[in-house]
CSV table of N, CA and C in Angstrom, one decimal:
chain,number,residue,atom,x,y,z
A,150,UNK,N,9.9,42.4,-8.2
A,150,UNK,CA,10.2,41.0,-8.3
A,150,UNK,C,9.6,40.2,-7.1
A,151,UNK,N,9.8,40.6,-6.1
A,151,UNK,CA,9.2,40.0,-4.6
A,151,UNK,C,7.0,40.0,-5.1
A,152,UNK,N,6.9,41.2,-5.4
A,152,UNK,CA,5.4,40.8,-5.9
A,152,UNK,C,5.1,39.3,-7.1
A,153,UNK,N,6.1,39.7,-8.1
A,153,UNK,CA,5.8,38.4,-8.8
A,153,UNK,C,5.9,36.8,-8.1
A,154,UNK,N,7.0,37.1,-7.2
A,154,UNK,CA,7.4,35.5,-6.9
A,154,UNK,C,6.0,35.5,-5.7
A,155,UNK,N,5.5,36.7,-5.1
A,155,UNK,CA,4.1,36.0,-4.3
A,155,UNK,C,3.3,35.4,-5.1
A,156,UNK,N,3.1,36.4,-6.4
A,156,UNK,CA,2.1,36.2,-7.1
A,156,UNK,C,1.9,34.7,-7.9
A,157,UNK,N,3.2,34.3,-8.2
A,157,UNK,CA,3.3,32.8,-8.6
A,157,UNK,C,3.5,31.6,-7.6
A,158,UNK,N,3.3,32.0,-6.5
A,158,UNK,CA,2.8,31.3,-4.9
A,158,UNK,C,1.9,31.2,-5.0
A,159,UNK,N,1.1,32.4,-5.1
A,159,UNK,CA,-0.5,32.0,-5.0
A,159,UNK,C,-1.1,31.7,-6.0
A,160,UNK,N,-0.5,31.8,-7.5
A,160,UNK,CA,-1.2,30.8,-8.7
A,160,UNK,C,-1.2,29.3,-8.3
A,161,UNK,N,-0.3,29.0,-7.8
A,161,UNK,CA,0.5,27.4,-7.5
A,161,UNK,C,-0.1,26.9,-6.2
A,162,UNK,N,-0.5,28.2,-5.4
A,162,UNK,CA,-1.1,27.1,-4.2
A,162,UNK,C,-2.9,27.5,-4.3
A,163,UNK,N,-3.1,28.0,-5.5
A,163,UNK,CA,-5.0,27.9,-5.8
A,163,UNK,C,-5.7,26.5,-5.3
A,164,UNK,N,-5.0,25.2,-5.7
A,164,UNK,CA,-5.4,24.4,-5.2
A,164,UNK,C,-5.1,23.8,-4.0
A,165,UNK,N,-4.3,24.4,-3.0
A,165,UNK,CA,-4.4,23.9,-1.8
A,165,UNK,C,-5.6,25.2,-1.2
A,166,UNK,N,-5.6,26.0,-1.8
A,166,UNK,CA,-6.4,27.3,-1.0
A,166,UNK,C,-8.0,26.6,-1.2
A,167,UNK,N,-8.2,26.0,-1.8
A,167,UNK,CA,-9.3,25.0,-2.5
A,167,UNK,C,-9.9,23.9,-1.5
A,168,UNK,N,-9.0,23.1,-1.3
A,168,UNK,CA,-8.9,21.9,-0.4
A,168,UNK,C,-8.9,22.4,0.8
A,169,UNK,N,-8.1,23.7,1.5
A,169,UNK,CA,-8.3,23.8,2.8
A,169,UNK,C,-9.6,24.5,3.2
A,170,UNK,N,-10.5,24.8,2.1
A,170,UNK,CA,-11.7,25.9,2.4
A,170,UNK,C,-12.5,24.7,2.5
A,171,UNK,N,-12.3,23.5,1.9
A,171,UNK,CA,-13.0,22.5,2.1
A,171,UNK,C,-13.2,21.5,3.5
A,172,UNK,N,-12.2,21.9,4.2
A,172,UNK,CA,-11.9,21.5,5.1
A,172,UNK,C,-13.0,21.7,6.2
A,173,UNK,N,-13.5,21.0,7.1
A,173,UNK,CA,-14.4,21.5,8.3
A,173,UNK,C,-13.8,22.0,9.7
A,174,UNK,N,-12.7,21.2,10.0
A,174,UNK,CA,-12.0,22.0,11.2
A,174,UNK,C,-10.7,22.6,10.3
A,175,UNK,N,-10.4,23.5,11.5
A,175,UNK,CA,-9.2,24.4,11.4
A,175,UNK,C,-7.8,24.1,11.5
A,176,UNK,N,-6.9,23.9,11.1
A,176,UNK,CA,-5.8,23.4,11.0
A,176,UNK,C,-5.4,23.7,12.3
A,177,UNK,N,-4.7,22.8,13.0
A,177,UNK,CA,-4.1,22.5,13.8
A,177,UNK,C,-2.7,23.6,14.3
A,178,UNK,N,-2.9,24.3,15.8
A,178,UNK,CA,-1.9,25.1,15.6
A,178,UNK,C,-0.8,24.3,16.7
A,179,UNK,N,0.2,24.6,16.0
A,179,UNK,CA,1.6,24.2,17.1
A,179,UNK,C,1.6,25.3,18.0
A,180,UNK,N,1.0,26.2,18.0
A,180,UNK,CA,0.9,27.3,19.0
A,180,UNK,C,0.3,27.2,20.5
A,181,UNK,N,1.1,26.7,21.4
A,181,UNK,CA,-0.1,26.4,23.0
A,181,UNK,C,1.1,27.6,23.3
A,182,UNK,N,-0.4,27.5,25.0
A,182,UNK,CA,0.0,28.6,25.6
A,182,UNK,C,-0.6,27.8,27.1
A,183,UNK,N,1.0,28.1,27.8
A,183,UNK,CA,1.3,27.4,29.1
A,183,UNK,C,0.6,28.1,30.2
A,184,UNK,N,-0.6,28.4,30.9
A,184,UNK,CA,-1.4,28.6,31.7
A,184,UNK,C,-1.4,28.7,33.1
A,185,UNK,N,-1.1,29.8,33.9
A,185,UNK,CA,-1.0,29.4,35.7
A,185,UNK,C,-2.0,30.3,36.4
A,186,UNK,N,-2.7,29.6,37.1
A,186,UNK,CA,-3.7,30.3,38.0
A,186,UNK,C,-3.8,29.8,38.9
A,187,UNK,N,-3.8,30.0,40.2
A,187,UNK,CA,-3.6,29.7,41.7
A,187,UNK,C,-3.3,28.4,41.4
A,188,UNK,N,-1.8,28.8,41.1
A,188,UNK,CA,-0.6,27.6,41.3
A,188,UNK,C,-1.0,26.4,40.3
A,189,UNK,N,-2.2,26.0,39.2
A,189,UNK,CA,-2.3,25.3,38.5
A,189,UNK,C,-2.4,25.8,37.1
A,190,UNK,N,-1.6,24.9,36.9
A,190,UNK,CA,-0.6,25.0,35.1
A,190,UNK,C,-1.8,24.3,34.2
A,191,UNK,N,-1.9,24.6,32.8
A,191,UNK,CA,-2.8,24.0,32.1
A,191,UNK,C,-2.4,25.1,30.4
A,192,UNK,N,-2.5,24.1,30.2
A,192,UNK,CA,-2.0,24.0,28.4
A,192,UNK,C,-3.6,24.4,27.3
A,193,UNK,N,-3.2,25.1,26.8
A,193,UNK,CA,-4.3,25.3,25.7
A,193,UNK,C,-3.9,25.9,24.2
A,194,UNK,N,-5.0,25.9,23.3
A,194,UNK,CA,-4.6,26.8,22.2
A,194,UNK,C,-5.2,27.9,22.1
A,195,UNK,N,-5.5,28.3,23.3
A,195,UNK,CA,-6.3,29.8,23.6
A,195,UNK,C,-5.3,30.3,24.0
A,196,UNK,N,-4.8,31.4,23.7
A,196,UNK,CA,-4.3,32.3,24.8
A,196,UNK,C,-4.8,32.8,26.3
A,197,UNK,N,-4.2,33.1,27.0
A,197,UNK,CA,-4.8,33.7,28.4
A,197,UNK,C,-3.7,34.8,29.2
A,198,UNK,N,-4.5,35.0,30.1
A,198,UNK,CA,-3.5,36.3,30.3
A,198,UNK,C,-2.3,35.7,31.2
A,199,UNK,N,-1.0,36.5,31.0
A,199,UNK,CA,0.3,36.2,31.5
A,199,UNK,C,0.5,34.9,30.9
A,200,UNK,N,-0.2,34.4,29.8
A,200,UNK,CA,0.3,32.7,29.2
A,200,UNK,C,2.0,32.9,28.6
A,201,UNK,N,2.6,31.8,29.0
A,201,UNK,CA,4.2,31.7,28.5
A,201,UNK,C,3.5,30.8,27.0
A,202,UNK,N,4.5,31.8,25.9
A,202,UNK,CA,4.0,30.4,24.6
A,202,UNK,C,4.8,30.1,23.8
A,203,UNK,N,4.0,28.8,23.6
A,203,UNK,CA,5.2,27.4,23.4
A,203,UNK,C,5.0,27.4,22.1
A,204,UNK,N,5.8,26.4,21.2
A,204,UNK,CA,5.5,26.3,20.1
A,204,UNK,C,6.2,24.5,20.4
A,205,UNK,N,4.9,23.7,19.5
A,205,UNK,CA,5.1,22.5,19.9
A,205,UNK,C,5.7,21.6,18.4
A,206,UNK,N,6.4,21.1,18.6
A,206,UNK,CA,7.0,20.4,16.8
A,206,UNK,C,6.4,18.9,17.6
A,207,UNK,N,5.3,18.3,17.0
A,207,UNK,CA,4.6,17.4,16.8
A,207,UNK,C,5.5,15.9,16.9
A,208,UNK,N,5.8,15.3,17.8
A,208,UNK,CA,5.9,13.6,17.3
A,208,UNK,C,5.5,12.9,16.2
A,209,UNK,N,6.1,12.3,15.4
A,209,UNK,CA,5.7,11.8,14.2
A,209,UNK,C,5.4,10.5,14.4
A,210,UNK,N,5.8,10.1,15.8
A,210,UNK,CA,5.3,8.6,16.4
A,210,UNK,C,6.3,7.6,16.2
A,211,UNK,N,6.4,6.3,17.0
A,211,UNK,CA,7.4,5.5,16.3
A,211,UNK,C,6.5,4.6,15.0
A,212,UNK,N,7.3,4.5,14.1
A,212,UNK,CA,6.4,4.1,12.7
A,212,UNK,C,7.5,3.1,11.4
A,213,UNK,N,8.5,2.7,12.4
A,213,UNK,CA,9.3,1.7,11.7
A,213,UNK,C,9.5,0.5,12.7
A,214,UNK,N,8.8,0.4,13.9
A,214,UNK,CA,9.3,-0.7,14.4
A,214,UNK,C,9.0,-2.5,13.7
A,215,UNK,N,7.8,-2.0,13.5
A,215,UNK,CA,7.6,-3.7,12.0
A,215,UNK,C,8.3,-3.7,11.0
A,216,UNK,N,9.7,-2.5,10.5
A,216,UNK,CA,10.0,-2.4,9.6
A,216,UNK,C,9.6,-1.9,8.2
A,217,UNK,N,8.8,-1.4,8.3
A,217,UNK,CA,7.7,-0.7,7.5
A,217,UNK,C,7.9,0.9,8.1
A,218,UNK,N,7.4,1.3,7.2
A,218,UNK,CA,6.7,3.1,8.2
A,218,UNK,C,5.7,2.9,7.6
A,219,UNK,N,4.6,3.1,8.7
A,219,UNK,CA,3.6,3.5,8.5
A,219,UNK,C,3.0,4.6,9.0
A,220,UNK,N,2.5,5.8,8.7
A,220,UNK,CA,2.1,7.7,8.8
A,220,UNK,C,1.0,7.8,8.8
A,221,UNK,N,0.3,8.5,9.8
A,221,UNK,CA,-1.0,9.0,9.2
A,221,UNK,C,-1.2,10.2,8.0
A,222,UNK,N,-2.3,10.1,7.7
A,222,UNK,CA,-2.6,11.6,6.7
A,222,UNK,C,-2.0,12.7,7.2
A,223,UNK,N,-2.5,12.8,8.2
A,223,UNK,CA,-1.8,14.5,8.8
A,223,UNK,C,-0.1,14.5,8.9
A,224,UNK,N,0.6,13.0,9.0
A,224,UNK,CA,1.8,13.5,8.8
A,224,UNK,C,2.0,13.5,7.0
A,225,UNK,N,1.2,12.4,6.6
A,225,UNK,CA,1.5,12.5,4.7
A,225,UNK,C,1.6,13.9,4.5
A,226,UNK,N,0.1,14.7,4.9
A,226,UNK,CA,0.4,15.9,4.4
A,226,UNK,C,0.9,16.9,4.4
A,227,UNK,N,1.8,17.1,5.6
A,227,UNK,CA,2.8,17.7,6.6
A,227,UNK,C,3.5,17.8,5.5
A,228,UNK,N,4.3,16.2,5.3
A,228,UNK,CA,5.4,16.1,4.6
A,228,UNK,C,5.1,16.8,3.2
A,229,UNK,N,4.1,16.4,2.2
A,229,UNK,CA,3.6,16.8,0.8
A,229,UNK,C,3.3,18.8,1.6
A,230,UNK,N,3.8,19.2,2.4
A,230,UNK,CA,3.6,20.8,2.6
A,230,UNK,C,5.1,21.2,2.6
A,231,UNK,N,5.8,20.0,2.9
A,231,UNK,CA,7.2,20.5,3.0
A,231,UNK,C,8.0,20.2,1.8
A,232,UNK,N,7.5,19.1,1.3
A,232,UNK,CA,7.7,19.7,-0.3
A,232,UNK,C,7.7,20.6,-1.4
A,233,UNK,N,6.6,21.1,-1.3
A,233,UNK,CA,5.9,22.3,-2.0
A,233,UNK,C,6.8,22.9,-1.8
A,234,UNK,N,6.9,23.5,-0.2
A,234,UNK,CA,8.0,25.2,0.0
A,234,UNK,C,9.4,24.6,-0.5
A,235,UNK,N,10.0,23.4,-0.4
A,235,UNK,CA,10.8,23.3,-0.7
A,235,UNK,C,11.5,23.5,-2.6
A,236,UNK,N,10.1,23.3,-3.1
A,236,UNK,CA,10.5,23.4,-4.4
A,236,UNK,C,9.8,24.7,-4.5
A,237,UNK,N,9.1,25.7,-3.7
A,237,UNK,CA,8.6,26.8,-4.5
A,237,UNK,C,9.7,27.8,-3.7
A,238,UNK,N,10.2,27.3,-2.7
A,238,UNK,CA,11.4,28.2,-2.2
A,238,UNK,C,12.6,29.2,-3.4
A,239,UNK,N,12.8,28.3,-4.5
A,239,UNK,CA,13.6,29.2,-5.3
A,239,UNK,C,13.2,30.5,-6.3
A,240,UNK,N,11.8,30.0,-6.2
A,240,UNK,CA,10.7,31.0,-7.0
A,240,UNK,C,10.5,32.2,-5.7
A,241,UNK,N,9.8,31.6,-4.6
A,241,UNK,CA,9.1,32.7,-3.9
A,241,UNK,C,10.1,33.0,-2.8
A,242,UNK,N,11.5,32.3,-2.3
A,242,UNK,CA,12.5,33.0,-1.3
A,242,UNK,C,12.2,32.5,-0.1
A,243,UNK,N,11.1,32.1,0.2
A,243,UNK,CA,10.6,31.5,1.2
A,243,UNK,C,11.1,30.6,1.8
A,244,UNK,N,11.3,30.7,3.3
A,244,UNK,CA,11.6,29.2,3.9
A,244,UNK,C,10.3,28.3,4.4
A,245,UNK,N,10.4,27.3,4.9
A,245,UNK,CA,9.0,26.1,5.2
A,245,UNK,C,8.2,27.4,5.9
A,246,UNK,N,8.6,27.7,7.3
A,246,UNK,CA,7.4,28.4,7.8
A,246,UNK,C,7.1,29.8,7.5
A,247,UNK,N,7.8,30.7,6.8
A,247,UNK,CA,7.2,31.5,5.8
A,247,UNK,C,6.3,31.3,5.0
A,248,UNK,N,6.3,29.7,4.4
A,248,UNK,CA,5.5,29.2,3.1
A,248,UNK,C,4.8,28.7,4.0
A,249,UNK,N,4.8,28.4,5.3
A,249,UNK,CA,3.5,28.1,5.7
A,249,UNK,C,2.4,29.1,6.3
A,250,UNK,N,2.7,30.2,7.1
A,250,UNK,CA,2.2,31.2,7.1
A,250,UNK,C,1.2,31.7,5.9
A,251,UNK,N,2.0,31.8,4.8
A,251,UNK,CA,1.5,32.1,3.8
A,251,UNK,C,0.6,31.3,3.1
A,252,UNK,N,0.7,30.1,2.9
A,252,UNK,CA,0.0,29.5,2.4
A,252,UNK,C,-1.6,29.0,3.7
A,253,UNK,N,-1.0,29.5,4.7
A,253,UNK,CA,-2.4,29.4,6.0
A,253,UNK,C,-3.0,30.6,5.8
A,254,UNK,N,-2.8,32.2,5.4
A,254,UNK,CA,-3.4,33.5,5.0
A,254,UNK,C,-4.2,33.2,4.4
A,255,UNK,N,-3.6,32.7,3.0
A,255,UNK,CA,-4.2,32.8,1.5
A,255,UNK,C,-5.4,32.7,1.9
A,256,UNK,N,-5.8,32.0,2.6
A,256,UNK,CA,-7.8,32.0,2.5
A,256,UNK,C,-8.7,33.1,3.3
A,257,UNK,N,-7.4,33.7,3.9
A,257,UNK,CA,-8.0,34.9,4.5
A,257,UNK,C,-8.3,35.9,3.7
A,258,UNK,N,-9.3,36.7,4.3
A,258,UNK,CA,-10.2,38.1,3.6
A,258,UNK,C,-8.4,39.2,3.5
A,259,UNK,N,-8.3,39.9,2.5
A,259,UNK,CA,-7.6,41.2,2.4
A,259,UNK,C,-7.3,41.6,3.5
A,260,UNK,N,-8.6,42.1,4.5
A,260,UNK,CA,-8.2,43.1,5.6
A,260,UNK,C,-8.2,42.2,6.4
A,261,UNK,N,-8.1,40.9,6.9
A,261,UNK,CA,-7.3,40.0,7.6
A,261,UNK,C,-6.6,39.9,7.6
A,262,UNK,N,-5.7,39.7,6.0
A,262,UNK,CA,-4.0,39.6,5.7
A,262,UNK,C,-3.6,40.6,6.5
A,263,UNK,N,-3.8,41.5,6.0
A,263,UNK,CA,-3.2,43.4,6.6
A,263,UNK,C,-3.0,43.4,8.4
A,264,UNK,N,-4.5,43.1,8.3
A,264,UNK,CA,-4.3,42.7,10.3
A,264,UNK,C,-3.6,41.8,10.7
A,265,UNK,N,-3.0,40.6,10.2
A,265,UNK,CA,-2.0,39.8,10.6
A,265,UNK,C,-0.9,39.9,10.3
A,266,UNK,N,-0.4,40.9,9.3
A,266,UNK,CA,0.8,41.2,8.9
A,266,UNK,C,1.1,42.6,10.0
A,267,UNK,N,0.0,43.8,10.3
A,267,UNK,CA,0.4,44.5,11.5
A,267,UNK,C,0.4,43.9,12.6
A,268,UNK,N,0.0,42.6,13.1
A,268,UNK,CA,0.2,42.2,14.4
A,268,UNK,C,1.4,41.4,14.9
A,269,UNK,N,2.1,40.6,13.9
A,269,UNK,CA,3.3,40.0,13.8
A,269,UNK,C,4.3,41.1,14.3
A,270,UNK,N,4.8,42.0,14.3
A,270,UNK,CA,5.5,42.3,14.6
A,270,UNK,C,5.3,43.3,15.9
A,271,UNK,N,4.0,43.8,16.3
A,271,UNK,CA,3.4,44.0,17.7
A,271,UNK,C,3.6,42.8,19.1
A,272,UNK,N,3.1,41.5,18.5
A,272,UNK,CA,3.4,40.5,18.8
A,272,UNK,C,4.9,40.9,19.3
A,273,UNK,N,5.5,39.9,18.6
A,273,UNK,CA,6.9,40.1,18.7
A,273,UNK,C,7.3,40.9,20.2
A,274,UNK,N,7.1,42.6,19.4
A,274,UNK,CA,7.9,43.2,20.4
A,274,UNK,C,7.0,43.4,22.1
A,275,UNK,N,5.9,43.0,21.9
A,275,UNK,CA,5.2,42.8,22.9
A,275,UNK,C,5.8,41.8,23.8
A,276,UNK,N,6.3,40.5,23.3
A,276,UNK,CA,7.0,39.5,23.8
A,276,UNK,C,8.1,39.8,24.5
A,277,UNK,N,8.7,40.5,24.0
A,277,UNK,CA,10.4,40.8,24.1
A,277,UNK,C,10.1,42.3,25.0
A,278,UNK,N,8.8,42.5,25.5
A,278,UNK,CA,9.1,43.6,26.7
A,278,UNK,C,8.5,42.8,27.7
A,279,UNK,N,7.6,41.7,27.7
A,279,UNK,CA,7.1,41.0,28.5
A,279,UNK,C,8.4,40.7,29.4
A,280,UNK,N,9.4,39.8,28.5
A,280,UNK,CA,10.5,39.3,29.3
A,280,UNK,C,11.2,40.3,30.2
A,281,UNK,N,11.0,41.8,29.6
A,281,UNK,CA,11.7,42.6,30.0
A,281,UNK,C,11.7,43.7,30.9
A,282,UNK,N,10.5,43.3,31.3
A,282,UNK,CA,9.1,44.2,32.0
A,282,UNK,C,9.8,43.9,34.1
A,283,UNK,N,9.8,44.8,34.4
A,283,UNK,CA,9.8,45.1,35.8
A,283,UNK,C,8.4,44.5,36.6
A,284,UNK,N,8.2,43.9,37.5
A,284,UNK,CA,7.0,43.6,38.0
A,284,UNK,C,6.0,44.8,38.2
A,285,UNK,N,6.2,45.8,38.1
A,285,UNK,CA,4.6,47.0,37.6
A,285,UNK,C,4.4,47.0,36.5
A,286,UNK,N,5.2,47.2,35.4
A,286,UNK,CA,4.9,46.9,34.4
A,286,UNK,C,4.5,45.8,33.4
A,287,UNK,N,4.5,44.7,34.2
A,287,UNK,CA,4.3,43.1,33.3
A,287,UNK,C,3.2,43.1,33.5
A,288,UNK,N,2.0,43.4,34.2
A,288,UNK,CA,0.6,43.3,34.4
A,288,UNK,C,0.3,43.9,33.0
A,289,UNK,N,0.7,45.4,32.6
A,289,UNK,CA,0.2,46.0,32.1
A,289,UNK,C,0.6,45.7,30.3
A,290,UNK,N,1.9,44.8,30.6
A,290,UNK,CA,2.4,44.1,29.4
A,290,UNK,C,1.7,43.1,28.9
A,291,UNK,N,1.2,42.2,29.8
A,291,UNK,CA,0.6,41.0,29.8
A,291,UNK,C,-0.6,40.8,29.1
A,292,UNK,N,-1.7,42.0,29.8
A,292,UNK,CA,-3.3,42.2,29.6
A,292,UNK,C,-2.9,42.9,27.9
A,293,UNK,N,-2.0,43.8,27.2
A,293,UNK,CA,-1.9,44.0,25.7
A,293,UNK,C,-1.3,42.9,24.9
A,294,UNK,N,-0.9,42.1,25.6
A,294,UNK,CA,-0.3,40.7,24.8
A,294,UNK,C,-1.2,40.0,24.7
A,295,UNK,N,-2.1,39.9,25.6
A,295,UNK,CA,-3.1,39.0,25.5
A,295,UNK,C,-4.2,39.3,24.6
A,296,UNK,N,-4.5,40.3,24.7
A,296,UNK,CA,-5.8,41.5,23.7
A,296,UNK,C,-5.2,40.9,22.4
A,297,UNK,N,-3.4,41.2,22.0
A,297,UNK,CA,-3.0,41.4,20.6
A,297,UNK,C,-2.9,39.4,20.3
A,298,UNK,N,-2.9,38.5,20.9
A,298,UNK,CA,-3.1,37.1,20.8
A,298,UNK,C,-4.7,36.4,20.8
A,299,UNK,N,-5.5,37.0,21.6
A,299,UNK,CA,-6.4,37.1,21.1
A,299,UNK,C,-7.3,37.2,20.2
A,300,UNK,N,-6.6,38.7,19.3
A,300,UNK,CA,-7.0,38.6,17.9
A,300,UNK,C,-6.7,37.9,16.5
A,301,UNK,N,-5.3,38.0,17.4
A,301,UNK,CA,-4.3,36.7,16.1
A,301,UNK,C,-5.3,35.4,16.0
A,302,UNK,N,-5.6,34.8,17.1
A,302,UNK,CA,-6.4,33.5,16.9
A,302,UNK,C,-7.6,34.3,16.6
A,303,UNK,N,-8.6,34.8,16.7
A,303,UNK,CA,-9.9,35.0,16.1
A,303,UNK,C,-9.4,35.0,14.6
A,304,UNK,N,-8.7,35.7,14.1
A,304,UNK,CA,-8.5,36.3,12.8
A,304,UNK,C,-7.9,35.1,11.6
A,305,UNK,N,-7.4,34.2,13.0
A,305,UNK,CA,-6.8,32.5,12.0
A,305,UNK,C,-5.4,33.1,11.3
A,306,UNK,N,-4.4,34.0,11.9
A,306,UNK,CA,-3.6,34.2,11.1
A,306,UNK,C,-2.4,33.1,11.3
């Protein structure tokens, strides 16, 4: 059952899989990663080693003060993405950022899917020893978190 409802995800989002191959930059990640090196902080969408990471929910700006709203595309489209999961949620079970994950894969190669489905949860518990790490051990936590974020971003997962 769980295979069919992917499989009628990905018949349904053929045309966004379309449009985003068309695209020339890379979709925008909410993913920074907060940066310290001799005492100066700096923000990026690279990872780096020992980076704390953030996840940024976007300002949508003030856009009623004339009494109007007015949105850019990138929020139109936001919104027209949060539609979609919201109506393909009863088919595929999915919440928004499941269906966005997924619908960000789709254009990836097979054995990219695979490599970003085993790193998600490496990730993860990489994180959750980071916090939990003794100061001998966080060096050695830090430099495999960083290796395993590294590849997440090359791979566009």
């Amino acid at each position: 059952m769980a295979g069919l409802k992917l499989a009628l995800a990905g018949l349904l989002l053929a045309g966004w899989a379309g449009m985003a191959a068309a695209q020339t930059l890379p979709t925008p990640s909410r993913t920074m990663y907060k940066c310290t090196a001799n005492k100066v902080t700096s923000y990026s969408d690279k990872p780096c080693l020992g980076a704390e990471r953030l996840v940024a929910n976007p300002a949508r700006g003030v856009s009623k003060l004339s009494g109007t709203e007015r949105i850019g595309k990138d929020v139109q489209d936001e919104r027209i993405r949060d539609m979609w999961a919201d109506a393909f949620r009863p088919i595929s079970g999915m919440t928004r950022e499941e269906y966005e994950v997924f619908r960000r894969r789709n254009t990836l190669s097979t054995a990219a899917k695979q490599e970003c489905r085993r790193l998600d949860p490496s990730l993860l518990q990489l994180e959750a020893m980071e916090k939990a790490a003794d100061k001998a051990a966080k060096a050695t936590v830090q430099r495999d978190l960083f290796i395993l974020r590294q590849r997440f971003t090359e791979l566009r997962c």
